[in-house]
Tab-separated table of C-alpha atoms in Angstrom:
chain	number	residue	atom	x	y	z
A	1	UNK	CA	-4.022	-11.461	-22.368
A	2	UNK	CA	-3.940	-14.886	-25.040
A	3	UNK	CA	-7.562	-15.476	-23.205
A	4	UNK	CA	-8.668	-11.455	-23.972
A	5	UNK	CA	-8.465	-10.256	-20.056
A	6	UNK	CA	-7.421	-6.908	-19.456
A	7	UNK	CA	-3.707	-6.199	-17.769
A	8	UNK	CA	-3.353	-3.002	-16.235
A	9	UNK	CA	0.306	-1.789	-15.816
A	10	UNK	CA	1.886	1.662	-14.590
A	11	UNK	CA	4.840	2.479	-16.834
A	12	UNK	CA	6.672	4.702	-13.696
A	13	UNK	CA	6.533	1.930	-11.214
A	14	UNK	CA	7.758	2.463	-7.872
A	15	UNK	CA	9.558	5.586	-8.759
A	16	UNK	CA	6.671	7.516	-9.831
A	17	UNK	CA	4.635	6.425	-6.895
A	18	UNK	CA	7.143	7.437	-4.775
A	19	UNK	CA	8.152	10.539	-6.454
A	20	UNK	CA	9.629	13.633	-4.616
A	21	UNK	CA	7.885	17.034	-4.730
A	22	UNK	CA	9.747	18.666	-7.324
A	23	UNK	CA	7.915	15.805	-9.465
A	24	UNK	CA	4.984	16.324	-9.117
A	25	UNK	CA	2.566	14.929	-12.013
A	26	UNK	CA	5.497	14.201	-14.099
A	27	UNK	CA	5.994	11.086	-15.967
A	28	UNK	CA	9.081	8.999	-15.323
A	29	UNK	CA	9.150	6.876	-18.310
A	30	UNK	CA	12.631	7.061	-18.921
A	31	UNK	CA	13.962	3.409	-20.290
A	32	UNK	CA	10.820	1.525	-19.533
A	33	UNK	CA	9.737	-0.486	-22.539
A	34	UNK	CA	8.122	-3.395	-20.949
A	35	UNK	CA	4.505	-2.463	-21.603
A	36	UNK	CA	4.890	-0.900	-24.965
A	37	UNK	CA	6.742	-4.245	-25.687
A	38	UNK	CA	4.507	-6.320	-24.128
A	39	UNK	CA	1.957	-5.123	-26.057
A	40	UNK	CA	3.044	-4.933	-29.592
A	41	UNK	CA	3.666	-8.350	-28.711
A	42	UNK	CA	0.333	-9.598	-27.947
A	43	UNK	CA	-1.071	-7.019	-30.428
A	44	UNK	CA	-3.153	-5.770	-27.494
A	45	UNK	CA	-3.845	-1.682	-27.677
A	46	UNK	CA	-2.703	0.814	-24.899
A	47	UNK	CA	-5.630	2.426	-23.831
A	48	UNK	CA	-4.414	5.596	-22.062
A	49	UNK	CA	-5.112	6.674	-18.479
A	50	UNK	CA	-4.969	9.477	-15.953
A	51	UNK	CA	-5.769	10.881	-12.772
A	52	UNK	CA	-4.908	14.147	-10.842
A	53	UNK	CA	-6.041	15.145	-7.409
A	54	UNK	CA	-3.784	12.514	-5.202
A	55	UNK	CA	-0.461	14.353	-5.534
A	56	UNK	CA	-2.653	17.138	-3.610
A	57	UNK	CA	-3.892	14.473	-0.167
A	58	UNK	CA	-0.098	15.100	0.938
A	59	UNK	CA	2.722	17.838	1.499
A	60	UNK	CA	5.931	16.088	0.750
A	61	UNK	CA	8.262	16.919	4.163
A	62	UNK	CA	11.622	14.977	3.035
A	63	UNK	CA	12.029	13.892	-0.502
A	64	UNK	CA	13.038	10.733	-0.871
A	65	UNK	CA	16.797	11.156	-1.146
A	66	UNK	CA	17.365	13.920	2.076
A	67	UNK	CA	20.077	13.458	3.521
A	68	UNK	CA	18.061	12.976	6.792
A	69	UNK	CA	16.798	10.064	5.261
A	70	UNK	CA	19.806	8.073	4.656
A	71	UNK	CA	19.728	5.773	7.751
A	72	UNK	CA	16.680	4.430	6.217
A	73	UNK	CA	17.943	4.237	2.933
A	74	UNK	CA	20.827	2.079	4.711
A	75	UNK	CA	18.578	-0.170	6.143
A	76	UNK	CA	16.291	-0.692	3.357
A	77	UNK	CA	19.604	-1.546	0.944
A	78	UNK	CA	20.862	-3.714	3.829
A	79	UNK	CA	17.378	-5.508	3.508
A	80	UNK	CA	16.749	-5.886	0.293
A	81	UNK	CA	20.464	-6.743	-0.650
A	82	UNK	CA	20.647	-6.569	-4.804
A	83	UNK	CA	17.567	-6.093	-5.301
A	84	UNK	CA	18.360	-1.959	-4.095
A	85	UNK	CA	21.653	-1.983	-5.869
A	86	UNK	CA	21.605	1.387	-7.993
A	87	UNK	CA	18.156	2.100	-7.120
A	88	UNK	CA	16.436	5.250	-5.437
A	89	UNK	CA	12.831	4.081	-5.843
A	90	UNK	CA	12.361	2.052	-2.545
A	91	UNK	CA	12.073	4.502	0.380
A	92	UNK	CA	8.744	6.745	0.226
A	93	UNK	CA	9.373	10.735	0.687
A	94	UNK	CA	8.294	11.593	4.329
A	95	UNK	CA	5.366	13.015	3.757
A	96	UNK	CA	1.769	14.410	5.826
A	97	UNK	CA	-1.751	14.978	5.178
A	98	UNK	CA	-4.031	16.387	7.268
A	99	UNK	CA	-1.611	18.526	9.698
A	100	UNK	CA	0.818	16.648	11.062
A	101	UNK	CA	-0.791	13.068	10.385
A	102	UNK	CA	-0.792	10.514	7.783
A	103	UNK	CA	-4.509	11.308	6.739
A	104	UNK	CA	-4.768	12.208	3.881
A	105	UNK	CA	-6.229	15.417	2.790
A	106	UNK	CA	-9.760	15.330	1.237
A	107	UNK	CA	-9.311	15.923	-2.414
A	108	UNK	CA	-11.671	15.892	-5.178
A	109	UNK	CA	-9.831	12.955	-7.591
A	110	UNK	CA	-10.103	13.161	-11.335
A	111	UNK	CA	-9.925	10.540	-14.008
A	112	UNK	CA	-9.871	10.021	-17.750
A	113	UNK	CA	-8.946	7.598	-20.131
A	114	UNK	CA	-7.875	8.362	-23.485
A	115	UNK	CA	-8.329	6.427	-26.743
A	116	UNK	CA	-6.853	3.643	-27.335
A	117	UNK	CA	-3.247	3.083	-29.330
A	118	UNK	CA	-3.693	0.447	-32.043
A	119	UNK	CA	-0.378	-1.318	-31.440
A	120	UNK	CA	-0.758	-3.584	-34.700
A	121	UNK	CA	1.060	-1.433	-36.838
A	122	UNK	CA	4.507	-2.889	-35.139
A	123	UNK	CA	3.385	-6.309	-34.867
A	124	UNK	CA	6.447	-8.397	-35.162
A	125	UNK	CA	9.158	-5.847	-33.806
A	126	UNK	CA	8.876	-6.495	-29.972
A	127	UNK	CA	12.745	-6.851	-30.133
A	128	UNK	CA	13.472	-3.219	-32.199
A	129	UNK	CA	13.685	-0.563	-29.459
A	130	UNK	CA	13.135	1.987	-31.996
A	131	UNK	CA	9.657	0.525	-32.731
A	132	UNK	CA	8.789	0.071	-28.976
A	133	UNK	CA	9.880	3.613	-28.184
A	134	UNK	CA	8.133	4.790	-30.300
A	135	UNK	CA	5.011	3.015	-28.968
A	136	UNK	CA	5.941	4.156	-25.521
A	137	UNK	CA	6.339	7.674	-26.255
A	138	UNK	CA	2.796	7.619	-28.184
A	139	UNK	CA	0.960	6.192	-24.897
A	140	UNK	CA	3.667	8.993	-23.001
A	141	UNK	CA	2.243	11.626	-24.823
A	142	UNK	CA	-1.428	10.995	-24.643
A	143	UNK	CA	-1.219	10.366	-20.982
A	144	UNK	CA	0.288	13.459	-20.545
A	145	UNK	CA	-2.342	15.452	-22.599
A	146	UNK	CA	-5.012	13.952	-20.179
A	147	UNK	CA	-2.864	14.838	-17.411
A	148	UNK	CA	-2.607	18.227	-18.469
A	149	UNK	CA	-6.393	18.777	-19.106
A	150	UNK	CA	-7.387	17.053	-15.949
A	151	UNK	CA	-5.077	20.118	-14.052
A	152	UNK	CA	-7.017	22.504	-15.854
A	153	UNK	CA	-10.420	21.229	-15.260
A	154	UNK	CA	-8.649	20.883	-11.499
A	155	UNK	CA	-7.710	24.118	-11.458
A	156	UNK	CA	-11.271	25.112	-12.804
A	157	UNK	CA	-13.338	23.330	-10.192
A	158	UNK	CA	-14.168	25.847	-7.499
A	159	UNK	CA	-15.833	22.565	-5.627
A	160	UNK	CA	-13.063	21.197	-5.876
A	161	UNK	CA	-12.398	20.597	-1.636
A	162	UNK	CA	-14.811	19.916	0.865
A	163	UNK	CA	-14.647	22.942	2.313
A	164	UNK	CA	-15.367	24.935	-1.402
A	165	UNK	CA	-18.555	23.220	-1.597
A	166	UNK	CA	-19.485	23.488	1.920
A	167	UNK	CA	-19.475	27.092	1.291
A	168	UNK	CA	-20.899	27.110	-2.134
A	169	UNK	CA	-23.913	25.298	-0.864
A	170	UNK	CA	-24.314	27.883	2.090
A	171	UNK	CA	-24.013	30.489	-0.226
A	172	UNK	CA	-26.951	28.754	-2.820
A	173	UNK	CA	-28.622	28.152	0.679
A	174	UNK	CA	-28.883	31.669	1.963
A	175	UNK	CA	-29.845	33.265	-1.148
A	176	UNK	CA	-33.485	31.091	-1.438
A	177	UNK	CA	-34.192	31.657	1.901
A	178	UNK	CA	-37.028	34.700	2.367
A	179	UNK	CA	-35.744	37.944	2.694
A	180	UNK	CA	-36.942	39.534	6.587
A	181	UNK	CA	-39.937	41.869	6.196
A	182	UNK	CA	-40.086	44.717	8.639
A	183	UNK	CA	-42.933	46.385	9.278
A	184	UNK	CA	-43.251	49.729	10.601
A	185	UNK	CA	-44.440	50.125	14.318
């Protein structure tokens, strides 16, 4: 960042990319400060981003924490030792795409990014957590306003899977084509 690159960081982490069905499109910011800290440290803005349309390639099958699940949960705390204590975030739902397989569902994806959150006005209080939370929840909310209107344009699209505008172009097909003439005998 000191030599002006851009850093691109995901607030949620592991948890959000590996969040159960109930979740879905939800942000799990809960405690994380790091970015918002990071930077009205650097004096860097936030500039907002979000996408829709992946939560939709798969059908969730076990949520992360199913019981069914456990004796992988086991084995992934037995593996990763401390680094699992008190975590949930590690083991992926079970989830499909395309029928029964791990392809995933062909999905129109949407993406926007919002404008960007002058962090200078906090320069100097990296260390007060009211300062960086508020931050955090100003990036929180604009994320989730782009979240929201992506769903609606989403929800909008009637192209919005392959098969929609396989039919919408047979449809704009057969109507140009010339209508049969018959002639009398």
């Amino acid at each position: 960042m000191n030599a002006g690159h851009m850093v691109v960081v995901f607030p949620g982490g592991a948890r959000e990319a590996t969040r159960d069905r109930h979740d879905r499109y939800r942000l799990q910011w809960e405690g994380r400060l790091g970015f918002a800290r990071l930077a009205v440290e650097a004096g860097c803005p936030i500039v907002p981003f979000g996408s829709v349309g992946a939560e939709e390639m798969f059908t969730t099958v076990l949520d992360s924490d199913s019981r069914l699940l456990a004796p992988a949960r086991g084995l992934a705390r037995s593996v990763l030792g401390d680094r699992a204590r008190g975590r949930n975030d590690f083991l992926m739902p079970l989830a499909r795409g395309i029928g029964p397989t791990l392809v995933p569902r062909p999905e129109r994806l949407y993406f926007r990014f919002g404008a960007p959150i002058d962090t200078t006005p906090w320069r100097g209080r990296e260390h007060d957590d009211l300062a960086v939370t508020e931050v955090r929840d100003l990036a929180r909310k604009s994320v989730q306003e782009i979240i929201d209107t992506l769903r609606a344009e989403q929800a909008a699209d009637r192209g919005r899977t392959p098969i929609a505008r396989l039919t919408r172009a047979v449809t704009r097909t057969a109507s140009t084509l010339p209508r049969p003439t018959f002639l009398p005998r």
